Coordinates of C-alpha atoms (C1' of nucleotides) in Angstrom, one line a residue:
Chain A
M773 CA 22.7 22.1 -11.7
T774 CA 24.4 18.8 -10.9
S775 CA 24.9 16.4 -13.8
L776 CA 23.1 13.1 -13.9
P777 CA 26.2 10.9 -13.9
S778 CA 27.3 12.4 -10.6
I779 CA 24.1 11.4 -8.9
L780 CA 23.2 8.2 -10.6
G781 CA 25.7 5.5 -11.3
G782 CA 25.8 3.0 -14.2
L783 CA 24.2 -0.4 -14.6
D784 CA 25.8 -3.6 -13.7
P785 CA 25.4 -5.9 -16.7
T786 CA 26.8 -8.9 -14.8
S787 CA 24.1 -8.5 -12.1
D788 CA 21.1 -10.8 -12.3
R789 CA 19.0 -8.0 -10.9
A790 CA 16.7 -6.7 -13.6
V791 CA 17.8 -3.4 -15.2
F792 CA 14.6 -1.6 -14.3
R793 CA 15.1 -2.7 -10.7
Q794 CA 18.7 -1.4 -10.7
I795 CA 17.5 1.9 -12.0
A796 CA 14.7 2.0 -9.4
D797 CA 17.3 1.2 -6.7
Q798 CA 19.6 4.0 -7.7
L799 CA 16.7 6.5 -7.8
R800 CA 15.4 5.3 -4.5
E801 CA 18.8 5.6 -2.9
A802 CA 19.3 9.1 -4.4
I803 CA 16.0 10.2 -2.9
D804 CA 16.8 8.6 0.5
R805 CA 20.2 10.4 0.5
G806 CA 18.5 13.7 -0.2
R807 CA 20.1 14.1 -3.7
F808 CA 16.5 14.7 -4.8
K809 CA 14.5 16.6 -2.2
E810 CA 10.8 16.6 -1.4
G811 CA 8.8 18.0 -4.2
E812 CA 11.8 18.2 -6.5
K813 CA 11.6 17.0 -10.1
L814 CA 13.4 13.8 -11.0
P815 CA 15.2 13.5 -14.3
S816 CA 12.7 13.1 -17.2
E817 CA 12.1 9.7 -18.8
A818 CA 14.0 10.9 -21.8
E819 CA 17.0 11.9 -19.7
L820 CA 17.1 8.6 -18.0
V821 CA 16.8 6.8 -21.3
E822 CA 19.8 8.8 -22.5
H823 CA 21.8 8.3 -19.3
Y824 CA 21.3 4.5 -18.9
G825 CA 21.0 3.7 -22.6
V826 CA 17.8 1.7 -22.2
S827 CA 14.4 2.0 -23.8
R828 CA 11.7 4.2 -22.4
M829 CA 9.5 1.4 -21.2
T830 CA 12.3 0.2 -19.0
V831 CA 12.6 3.6 -17.4
R832 CA 8.8 3.8 -16.9
N833 CA 8.9 0.4 -15.3
S834 CA 11.4 1.8 -12.8
F835 CA 9.2 4.8 -12.0
S836 CA 6.2 2.5 -11.6
I837 CA 8.1 0.7 -8.8
L838 CA 8.8 3.9 -7.0
Q839 CA 5.2 5.0 -7.4
G840 CA 4.0 1.7 -5.9
E841 CA 6.2 2.4 -2.9
G842 CA 4.6 5.9 -2.6
L843 CA 8.0 7.6 -3.1
V844 CA 7.2 9.6 -6.2
H845 CA 4.3 10.7 -8.2
A846 CA 4.0 11.6 -11.9
E847 CA 2.3 14.7 -13.2
H848 CA 1.2 14.6 -16.8
G849 CA 3.1 17.1 -18.9
R850 CA 5.3 18.3 -16.0
G851 CA 7.5 15.5 -14.8
V852 CA 8.0 13.0 -12.0
F853 CA 8.4 14.4 -8.5
V854 CA 9.5 13.2 -5.1
R855 CA 6.3 12.9 -3.1
P856 CA 6.3 15.4 -0.3
R857 CA 5.2 14.0 3.1
P858 CA 2.0 15.8 3.9
P859 CA 1.5 17.1 7.4
V860 CA 0.3 14.4 9.7
R861 CA -2.6 14.5 12.0
R862 CA -2.1 12.7 15.3
L863 CA -5.1 11.0 16.9
A864 CA -4.7 10.7 20.6
S865 CA -6.5 8.0 22.4
D866 CA -8.3 10.4 24.7
R867 CA -9.9 12.2 21.7
F868 CA -13.3 11.0 22.8
A869 CA -12.9 11.9 26.5
R870 CA -16.0 13.5 28.0
R871 CA -14.2 16.7 28.8
H872 CA -13.5 17.3 25.1
R873 CA -17.1 16.6 24.3
E874 CA -18.3 19.1 26.9
Q875 CA -16.3 21.8 25.1
G876 CA -18.9 21.8 22.3
K877 CA -16.8 21.8 19.2
S878 CA -16.3 18.6 17.2
A879 CA -13.1 16.7 17.8
F880 CA -12.0 17.2 14.2
I881 CA -12.4 20.9 14.2
V882 CA -10.6 21.4 17.6
E883 CA -7.6 19.3 16.6
A884 CA -7.3 20.9 13.2
D885 CA -7.4 24.4 14.6
A886 CA -4.7 23.4 17.1
V887 CA -2.2 22.6 14.4
G888 CA -3.2 25.6 12.4
S889 CA -4.9 23.7 9.5
H890 CA -8.1 24.7 7.9
P891 CA -10.7 21.9 8.5
T892 CA -13.7 21.3 6.4
V893 CA -16.5 18.7 6.4
D894 CA -18.5 17.8 3.3
S895 CA -20.5 15.1 1.6
L896 CA -22.8 15.1 4.5
E897 CA -25.5 12.4 4.2
V898 CA -27.9 11.3 6.9
K899 CA -30.3 8.5 6.1
E900 CA -32.0 5.4 7.3
E901 CA -30.8 2.2 5.6
K902 CA -30.5 -1.6 5.9
A903 CA -27.7 -2.6 8.1
S904 CA -24.9 -4.7 6.5
Q905 CA -24.3 -8.1 8.1
D906 CA -21.2 -6.8 9.9
I907 CA -22.8 -3.6 11.2
S908 CA -25.8 -5.6 12.3
T909 CA -23.7 -8.0 14.3
R910 CA -21.7 -5.2 16.0
L911 CA -24.9 -3.4 17.0
G912 CA -26.5 -6.5 18.3
S913 CA -28.7 -7.8 15.5
V914 CA -30.4 -4.6 14.3
R915 CA -32.1 -4.7 10.9
R916 CA -32.1 -1.0 9.9
V917 CA -29.9 1.8 11.1
L918 CA -29.4 5.5 10.8
A919 CA -26.3 6.1 8.8
R920 CA -24.4 9.4 9.0
R921 CA -21.7 9.8 6.3
R922 CA -19.3 12.7 6.1
R923 CA -15.9 13.5 4.6
Y924 CA -13.2 15.4 6.4
L925 CA -10.7 17.7 4.7
L926 CA -7.6 19.5 5.9
D927 CA -6.7 22.6 4.0
G928 CA -8.8 21.4 1.2
R929 CA -7.3 17.9 1.0
P930 CA -9.6 15.0 1.9
V931 CA -8.1 12.9 4.6
E932 CA -10.9 10.8 6.1
F933 CA -14.3 9.4 5.2
A934 CA -16.5 8.2 8.0
T935 CA -19.8 6.6 8.5
S936 CA -21.6 6.3 11.8
Y937 CA -24.3 3.7 12.3
L938 CA -26.9 4.0 15.0
P939 CA -29.8 1.8 15.9
L940 CA -33.1 3.4 14.8
D941 CA -34.7 3.0 18.2
I942 CA -32.1 5.3 19.6
A943 CA -31.5 7.8 16.9
R944 CA -34.8 8.2 15.0
G945 CA -36.5 11.5 15.5
T946 CA -33.6 12.9 17.6
Q947 CA -31.1 15.6 16.7
I948 CA -28.8 12.7 15.8
A949 CA -30.9 12.3 12.7
E950 CA -30.3 15.9 11.7
P951 CA -27.4 16.9 9.4
N952 CA -26.0 19.0 12.2
P953 CA -26.0 17.0 15.4
G954 CA -25.2 20.0 17.6
P955 CA -22.4 20.9 20.0
G956 CA -20.2 18.0 21.1
G957 CA -21.4 15.8 18.3
I958 CA -23.5 12.7 18.4
Y959 CA -21.8 11.3 21.5
A960 CA -23.0 14.3 23.5
R961 CA -26.5 13.7 22.2
L962 CA -26.4 10.1 23.1
E963 CA -25.5 10.9 26.6
E964 CA -28.3 13.5 26.8
L965 CA -30.7 10.7 25.6
G966 CA -29.7 8.6 28.6
H967 CA -27.1 6.5 27.0
Q968 CA -24.2 7.3 29.3
L969 CA -21.1 6.2 27.4
D970 CA -18.9 3.6 29.1
H971 CA -16.1 2.8 26.6
F972 CA -15.1 2.5 23.0
E973 CA -13.6 -0.4 21.1
E974 CA -11.5 0.3 18.1
E975 CA -10.4 -2.2 15.4
I976 CA -7.6 -1.1 13.1
R977 CA -6.6 -2.5 9.8
A978 CA -4.4 -1.2 7.0
R979 CA -4.8 -2.1 3.3
M980 CA -4.6 -0.7 -0.1
P981 CA -7.6 1.5 -1.1
S982 CA -10.4 0.4 -3.4
P983 CA -10.8 2.5 -6.6
S984 CA -13.7 4.4 -5.0
E985 CA -11.6 5.2 -1.9
V986 CA -8.8 6.5 -4.2
K987 CA -11.4 8.8 -5.7
T988 CA -13.1 10.1 -2.6
L989 CA -9.8 10.5 -0.7
Q990 CA -7.9 11.7 -3.8
L991 CA -5.1 9.3 -2.8
A992 CA -1.8 9.3 -4.6
S993 CA -0.7 5.8 -5.8
G994 CA 1.2 3.9 -3.2
V995 CA -0.7 5.3 -0.3
P996 CA -2.5 2.8 1.9
V997 CA -5.6 3.5 4.0
I998 CA -6.1 2.9 7.7
H999 CA -9.5 1.3 8.3
L1000 CA -10.8 2.0 11.7
I1001 CA -14.0 0.6 13.2
R1002 CA -15.1 2.0 16.5
T1003 CA -17.9 0.7 18.6
A1004 CA -19.3 2.8 21.4
F1005 CA -20.8 1.0 24.4
D1006 CA -23.1 2.6 27.0
T1007 CA -22.9 1.7 30.7
A1008 CA -25.6 -0.9 30.2
G1009 CA -23.2 -2.7 27.9
R1010 CA -25.1 -2.0 24.8
A1011 CA -23.4 -1.0 21.5
V1012 CA -25.0 2.3 20.7
E1013 CA -22.9 3.4 17.7
V1014 CA -20.5 1.9 15.2
C1015 CA -18.3 4.3 13.3
D1016 CA -16.5 3.0 10.2
T1017 CA -13.7 5.3 9.2
V1018 CA -11.3 5.1 6.2
M1019 CA -8.2 7.4 6.5
A1020 CA -5.5 8.3 4.1
A1021 CA -2.6 6.6 5.8
D1022 CA -0.1 9.3 5.0
A1023 CA -2.1 11.8 6.9
Y1024 CA -2.4 10.1 10.2
V1025 CA -0.6 8.7 13.2
L1026 CA -2.8 7.0 15.7
S1027 CA -1.8 7.1 19.3
Y1028 CA -3.1 5.0 22.2
Q1029 CA -2.4 4.8 25.8
L1030 CA -2.7 1.4 27.5
P1031 CA -2.6 0.6 31.2
A1032 CA 0.0 -1.9 32.2
T1033 CA -2.1 -3.5 34.9
Chain B
M33 CA -15.4 -24.6 -17.3
T34 CA -17.0 -21.3 -17.9
S35 CA -16.0 -19.5 -21.1
L36 CA -14.3 -16.2 -20.8
P37 CA -16.8 -14.0 -22.7
S38 CA -19.5 -15.1 -20.1
I39 CA -17.4 -13.7 -17.3
L40 CA -15.6 -10.7 -18.9
G41 CA -17.4 -8.3 -21.1
G42 CA -16.0 -6.4 -24.0
L43 CA -14.3 -3.0 -24.2
D44 CA -16.0 0.3 -24.7
P45 CA -14.1 2.0 -27.5
T46 CA -16.1 5.2 -26.9
S47 CA -15.1 5.4 -23.3
D48 CA -12.2 7.7 -22.4
R49 CA -11.1 5.3 -19.8
A50 CA -7.9 3.7 -20.8
V51 CA -8.2 0.2 -22.2
F52 CA -5.9 -1.4 -19.5
R53 CA -8.0 0.3 -16.8
Q54 CA -11.2 -1.1 -18.4
I55 CA -9.7 -4.6 -18.3
A56 CA -8.5 -4.1 -14.8
D57 CA -12.0 -3.0 -13.8
Q58 CA -13.6 -6.0 -15.3
L59 CA -11.2 -8.4 -13.7
R60 CA -11.6 -6.6 -10.3
E61 CA -15.4 -6.8 -10.6
A62 CA -15.3 -10.5 -11.5
I63 CA -13.1 -11.1 -8.5
D64 CA -15.4 -9.1 -6.2
R65 CA -18.4 -11.0 -7.5
G66 CA -16.7 -14.3 -6.8
R67 CA -16.5 -15.3 -10.4
F68 CA -12.8 -16.0 -9.6
K69 CA -12.4 -17.3 -6.1
E70 CA -9.5 -17.0 -3.7
G71 CA -6.4 -18.8 -4.9
E72 CA -8.0 -19.4 -8.2
K73 CA -6.0 -18.8 -11.4
L74 CA -7.1 -15.9 -13.6
P75 CA -7.0 -16.2 -17.4
S76 CA -3.5 -16.2 -18.7
E77 CA -2.1 -13.1 -20.4
A78 CA -2.4 -14.9 -23.7
E79 CA -6.0 -15.7 -23.2
L80 CA -6.8 -12.1 -22.3
V81 CA -4.9 -10.8 -25.3
E82 CA -7.1 -13.1 -27.4
H83 CA -10.3 -12.2 -25.6
Y84 CA -9.9 -8.4 -25.7
G85 CA -7.9 -8.2 -28.9
V86 CA -5.2 -6.1 -27.3
S87 CA -1.4 -6.4 -27.0
R88 CA 0.2 -8.3 -24.2
M89 CA 1.7 -5.2 -22.6
T90 CA -1.8 -3.8 -22.2
V91 CA -2.9 -6.9 -20.4
R92 CA 0.2 -6.9 -18.2
N93 CA -0.6 -3.3 -17.4
S94 CA -4.0 -4.3 -16.1
F95 CA -2.5 -7.0 -14.0
S96 CA 0.0 -4.6 -12.5
I97 CA -2.9 -2.4 -11.3
L98 CA -4.6 -5.3 -9.6
Q99 CA -1.2 -6.3 -8.1
G100 CA -0.8 -2.8 -6.7
E101 CA -4.1 -3.1 -5.1
G102 CA -3.1 -6.4 -3.5
L103 CA -5.9 -8.3 -5.2
V104 CA -3.8 -10.7 -7.2
H105 CA -0.3 -12.1 -7.4
A106 CA 1.6 -13.5 -10.3
E107 CA 3.7 -16.7 -10.1
H108 CA 6.4 -17.1 -12.7
G109 CA 5.6 -20.0 -15.0
R110 CA 2.2 -20.8 -13.3
G111 CA -0.1 -17.9 -13.8
V112 CA -1.8 -15.0 -12.0
F113 CA -3.9 -15.9 -9.0
V114 CA -6.5 -14.2 -6.8
R115 CA -4.6 -13.5 -3.6
P116 CA -6.0 -15.5 -0.7
R117 CA -6.6 -13.6 2.4
P118 CA -4.3 -15.0 5.0
P119 CA -5.6 -15.7 8.5
V120 CA -5.5 -12.6 10.6
R121 CA -4.0 -12.2 14.1
R122 CA -5.9 -10.0 16.4
L123 CA -3.9 -7.9 18.8
A124 CA -6.0 -7.0 21.8
S125 CA -5.2 -3.9 23.8
D126 CA -4.9 -5.9 27.0
R127 CA -2.1 -8.1 25.5
F128 CA 0.4 -6.6 27.9
A129 CA -1.7 -6.9 31.0
R130 CA 0.2 -8.1 34.0
R131 CA -1.9 -11.2 34.4
H132 CA -0.8 -12.4 31.0
R133 CA 2.8 -11.7 31.9
E134 CA 2.5 -13.7 35.0
Q135 CA 1.5 -16.8 33.1
G136 CA 5.1 -17.1 31.9
K137 CA 4.7 -17.7 28.1
S138 CA 5.4 -14.9 25.7
A139 CA 2.4 -13.0 24.3
F140 CA 3.1 -14.1 20.8
I141 CA 3.3 -17.8 21.6
V142 CA 0.1 -17.7 23.7
E143 CA -2.0 -16.0 21.1
A144 CA -0.8 -18.2 18.2
D145 CA -1.5 -21.3 20.2
A146 CA -4.9 -20.0 20.9
V147 CA -5.8 -19.8 17.2
G148 CA -4.1 -23.1 16.4
S149 CA -1.3 -21.6 14.5
H150 CA 2.3 -22.7 14.8
P151 CA 4.4 -19.8 16.0
T152 CA 8.1 -19.4 15.5
V153 CA 10.7 -16.7 16.4
D154 CA 13.9 -16.3 14.5
S155 CA 16.6 -13.8 13.6
L156 CA 17.3 -13.3 17.2
E157 CA 19.9 -10.6 17.8
V158 CA 20.8 -8.9 21.0
K159 CA 23.4 -6.2 21.0
E160 CA 24.4 -2.8 22.3
E161 CA 24.4 0.0 19.8
K162 CA 24.1 3.7 19.3
A163 CA 20.6 5.0 19.7
S164 CA 19.1 6.7 16.7
Q165 CA 17.9 10.2 17.1
D166 CA 14.3 9.1 17.4
I167 CA 14.9 6.3 19.9
S168 CA 17.1 8.5 22.0
T169 CA 14.4 11.1 22.2
R170 CA 11.8 8.6 23.2
L171 CA 14.0 7.1 25.9
G172 CA 15.0 10.4 27.3
S173 CA 18.3 11.3 25.7
V174 CA 20.2 8.1 26.0
R175 CA 23.3 7.6 23.9
R176 CA 23.6 3.9 23.6
V177 CA 21.0 1.2 24.0
L178 CA 20.5 -2.5 24.2
A179 CA 18.7 -3.6 21.0
R180 CA 16.7 -6.8 20.9
R181 CA 15.7 -7.8 17.4
R182 CA 13.5 -10.7 16.4
R183 CA 11.2 -11.9 13.7
Y184 CA 7.9 -13.7 14.3
L185 CA 6.5 -16.3 12.0
L186 CA 3.1 -17.9 11.9
D187 CA 3.0 -21.4 10.3
G188 CA 6.3 -20.5 8.7
R189 CA 5.2 -17.2 7.3
P190 CA 6.9 -14.1 8.6
V191 CA 4.4 -11.6 9.9
E192 CA 6.2 -9.2 12.2
F193 CA 9.7 -7.8 12.8
A194 CA 10.3 -6.1 16.1
T195 CA 13.2 -4.3 17.8
S196 CA 13.2 -3.4 21.5
Y197 CA 15.4 -0.7 22.7
L198 CA 16.4 -0.4 26.4
P199 CA 18.7 2.1 28.2
L200 CA 21.9 0.4 29.1
D201 CA 21.8 1.4 32.7
I202 CA 18.7 -0.8 33.0
A203 CA 19.4 -3.7 30.8
R204 CA 23.2 -4.3 30.8
G205 CA 24.2 -7.4 32.6
T206 CA 20.7 -8.6 33.3
Q207 CA 18.8 -11.4 31.7
I208 CA 17.3 -8.8 29.4
A209 CA 20.7 -8.8 27.6
E210 CA 20.4 -12.6 27.1
P211 CA 18.9 -14.1 23.9
N212 CA 16.3 -15.7 26.0
P213 CA 14.8 -13.2 28.4
G214 CA 13.0 -15.9 30.5
P215 CA 9.3 -16.5 31.3
G216 CA 7.0 -13.5 30.8
G217 CA 9.5 -11.7 28.6
I218 CA 11.4 -8.5 29.2
Y219 CA 8.5 -6.8 30.8
A220 CA 8.5 -9.4 33.6
R221 CA 12.3 -8.9 34.0
L222 CA 11.9 -5.1 34.1
E223 CA 9.4 -5.4 36.9
E224 CA 11.7 -7.7 38.8
L225 CA 14.4 -5.1 38.5
G226 CA 12.2 -2.6 40.3
H227 CA 10.7 -0.9 37.2
Q228 CA 7.1 -1.4 38.0
L229 CA 5.3 -0.7 34.7
D230 CA 2.7 1.9 34.7
H231 CA 1.4 2.3 31.1
F232 CA 2.3 2.0 27.4
E233 CA 2.0 4.4 24.6
E234 CA 1.5 3.1 21.1
E235 CA 1.9 5.0 17.9
I236 CA 0.5 3.5 14.8
R237 CA 1.3 4.3 11.2
A238 CA 0.6 2.5 7.9
R239 CA 2.7 2.8 4.8
M240 CA 4.1 0.8 1.9
P241 CA 7.1 -1.3 2.9
S242 CA 10.7 -0.6 2.0
P243 CA 12.5 -3.1 -0.2
S244 CA 14.2 -4.6 2.9
E245 CA 10.9 -5.0 4.7
V246 CA 9.5 -6.7 1.6
K247 CA 12.4 -9.1 1.9
T248 CA 12.3 -9.9 5.6
L249 CA 8.5 -10.1 5.8
Q250 CA 8.3 -11.8 2.4
L251 CA 5.5 -9.4 1.5
A252 CA 3.4 -9.8 -1.6
S253 CA 3.2 -6.7 -3.7
G254 CA 0.3 -4.5 -2.7
V255 CA 0.5 -5.3 1.0
P256 CA 1.2 -2.3 3.3
V257 CA 2.9 -2.6 6.7
I258 CA 1.6 -1.4 10.0
H259 CA 4.4 0.4 11.9
L260 CA 3.9 0.4 15.6
I261 CA 6.1 2.1 18.1
R262 CA 5.4 1.3 21.7
T263 CA 7.0 3.0 24.7
A264 CA 6.8 1.5 28.1
F265 CA 6.7 3.8 31.1
D266 CA 7.4 2.8 34.7
T267 CA 5.6 4.2 37.7
A268 CA 8.3 6.9 38.1
G269 CA 7.3 8.2 34.6
R270 CA 10.5 7.0 33.0
A271 CA 10.5 5.5 29.5
V272 CA 12.1 2.1 30.1
E273 CA 11.7 0.5 26.7
V274 CA 10.8 1.4 23.1
C275 CA 9.6 -1.4 20.9
D276 CA 9.6 -0.7 17.1
T277 CA 7.5 -3.2 15.3
V278 CA 6.7 -3.6 11.6
M279 CA 3.9 -5.9 10.8
A280 CA 2.5 -7.3 7.5
A281 CA -0.8 -5.4 7.4
D282 CA -2.7 -8.3 5.8
A283 CA -1.9 -10.5 8.9
Y284 CA -3.1 -8.2 11.6
V285 CA -6.1 -6.5 13.2
L286 CA -5.2 -4.3 16.1
S287 CA -7.9 -3.8 18.7
Y288 CA -8.0 -1.2 21.4
Q289 CA -10.3 -0.4 24.3
L290 CA -10.7 3.2 25.3
P291 CA -12.5 4.6 28.3
A292 CA -15.2 7.1 27.5
T293 CA -14.6 9.2 30.6
Chain C
dC733 C1' 1.9 45.6 -23.0
dT734 C1' -1.3 42.0 -23.6
dT735 C1' -3.3 38.3 -26.1
dG736 C1' -3.1 34.2 -28.4
dC737 C1' -0.8 30.7 -30.8
dC738 C1' 3.0 27.6 -31.7
dC739 C1' 6.2 24.5 -30.2
dA740 C1' 9.1 21.9 -27.3
dC741 C1' 9.0 18.9 -23.6
dT742 C1' 6.6 16.1 -20.5
dC743 C1' 4.1 11.8 -19.2
dG744 C1' 0.1 8.4 -20.9
dT745 C1' -1.4 4.7 -23.7
dC746 C1' -0.8 1.1 -27.0
dT747 C1' 1.2 -2.0 -30.5
dA748 C1' 4.5 -5.6 -32.0
dT749 C1' 8.2 -8.4 -31.2
dA750 C1' 11.9 -11.0 -29.1
dC751 C1' 14.1 -13.8 -25.9
dG752 C1' 14.7 -15.7 -21.1
dA753 C1' 13.2 -18.5 -17.4
dG754 C1' 10.1 -21.2 -14.2
dT755 C1' 6.4 -24.9 -14.3
dA756 C1' 3.9 -28.9 -15.4
dT757 C1' 2.7 -32.6 -18.3
dG758 C1' 3.2 -36.4 -21.0
dC759 C1' 5.9 -39.5 -23.5
dA760 C1' 10.0 -42.1 -24.5
dT761 C1' 13.6 -44.5 -22.6
dG762 C1' 15.9 -47.3 -19.4
Chain D
dC1364 C1' 7.5 -48.9 -13.1
dA1365 C1' 10.5 -45.1 -12.6
dT1366 C1' 13.4 -41.6 -14.5
dG1367 C1' 14.4 -38.0 -17.4
dC1368 C1' 13.9 -35.2 -21.1
dA1369 C1' 11.2 -32.6 -24.6
dT1370 C1' 7.7 -29.5 -25.0
dA1371 C1' 4.1 -26.3 -24.4
dC1372 C1' 2.5 -22.9 -21.5
dT1373 C1' 3.2 -19.5 -18.1
dC1374 C1' 5.1 -14.9 -16.6
dG1375 C1' 9.6 -11.7 -16.7
dT1376 C1' 12.3 -8.5 -19.1
dA1377 C1' 13.6 -5.5 -22.7
dT1378 C1' 13.4 -3.0 -27.3
dA1379 C1' 11.5 0.2 -30.8
dG1380 C1' 8.1 2.9 -32.4
dA1381 C1' 3.8 5.6 -32.6
dC1382 C1' 0.4 8.8 -31.3
dG1383 C1' -2.2 11.4 -27.7
dA1384 C1' -2.5 14.9 -24.3
dG1385 C1' -1.2 18.2 -20.5
dT1386 C1' 2.2 22.1 -19.5
dG1387 C1' 4.8 26.1 -20.0
dG1388 C1' 7.7 29.3 -22.4
dG1389 C1' 8.6 32.2 -26.2
dC1390 C1' 7.3 34.7 -30.0
dA1391 C1' 4.3 37.2 -33.1
dA1392 C1' 0.3 39.8 -33.8
dG1393 C1' -2.8 43.0 -32.1

DNA sequence: CTTGCCCACTCGTCTATACGAGTATGCATG
DNA sequence: CATGCATACTCGTATAGACGAGTGGGCAAG
């Protein structure tokens, strides 16, 4: 085992940089340089207290900085560990192409299988409800909507929580209102119902999660979410679905292809 | 002025939820309900110590949670304030359409003017350098590249930091290697040089900023960044430019349009 | 050998105190 | 009236100590 002083330097008492920041800097640098590897345990609070000759709260303060940056995570009773970068799911911009839809399987399942992950869907909920102001606007002033909520997991880890909203006059009484929408998902059903899809619009934001999002996505601290709102338009120019998706940002890379013309 | 007890409740000593979390919960809820409005000052640490009958560190702990969530920010000597949501810039997916390019003005300037903001560009740097592994791969195994770095500001606030990388055999000695690339930007120059643009690929990630990004973007704590990597392809299928962009997530909404076919 | 308990070590929460430094306000001085 | 300083209030940093609770290893009892 390598001794602490060989990895972490000393403090600069002349510096005006706060001690706990100096410690955080040294730990961050050590992690970046690979002196501490992914999943590896950092020195315990007590060891750092010893090494730097500071109080425990100061060390904890340093850790809390690194936690906020998403670099490390603490486990009660075990230690503080370098946060491993989880496998990332790439979302290609053609993921809703009709040819995929015609294959029958849902987009999520297909992709997950492709990378060898075990996909799951839970927290299914399908119900009619009052449309929020925003959803109503996007769907063209509808009052009530059919909401389809579900959570996606990859190898048991929740990565995405999505809600689809559809106007009642389209969805009510159809298979879209059933828990299982059938092969190809609701987009396939929409087209069968005569709503030939023309294009999608996606809006992307990134922000820190709310406490409830932390819970449903089991997010580590320092992990933002990607908030994606997709609106599907049929060839008549009508918005036929709005899908509101919140994704664990450390589990996704979104990919888009744009024409240059 | 409304008294504290009418806005914030008391603690539940029977709850197993940590005191500092309970306080954070109450403050968060008060903010969500609009009891504290944007930009408004929250009760001072001393007042909350008084109100809840806890020690100051406990109150500070609560604040640090809310800071991590990006809900509030502290100003030394003044107080803790509800973080105002800054105006947001929308990036449409057609922002690189040729018709815009032919107008002459850079995309950033045009858009900013449209929303009445005052746009600025600084930290201009243009130089040749060794390509990183990632950039080299994306550009098709080039060794050295021309790098164009710049920072964009809106009404004086830095919102985006971007670096364009171009293969030397394309860019060297052209106006692309000049600080000012001329009307329509480097994409217009590329097309003049015979590299007719075909399409772009954009990769999007969200994560917490590094310390250096916090500095150059002057990010408040609890604000993630959107990391966008765009590759431009010409009609010959060659990658002619890679643009690496880091954006303050609270200043942007990205918008894409996807065909359904 | 297995079971179960103890103990050492870990992080989590909270208190109490001290001093430093930035901000704003009002009052005294010129 | 204007300037400048004193002062009170704000958050920032750091110390020292206490107890709680989760984890894991070792040891003793069965």
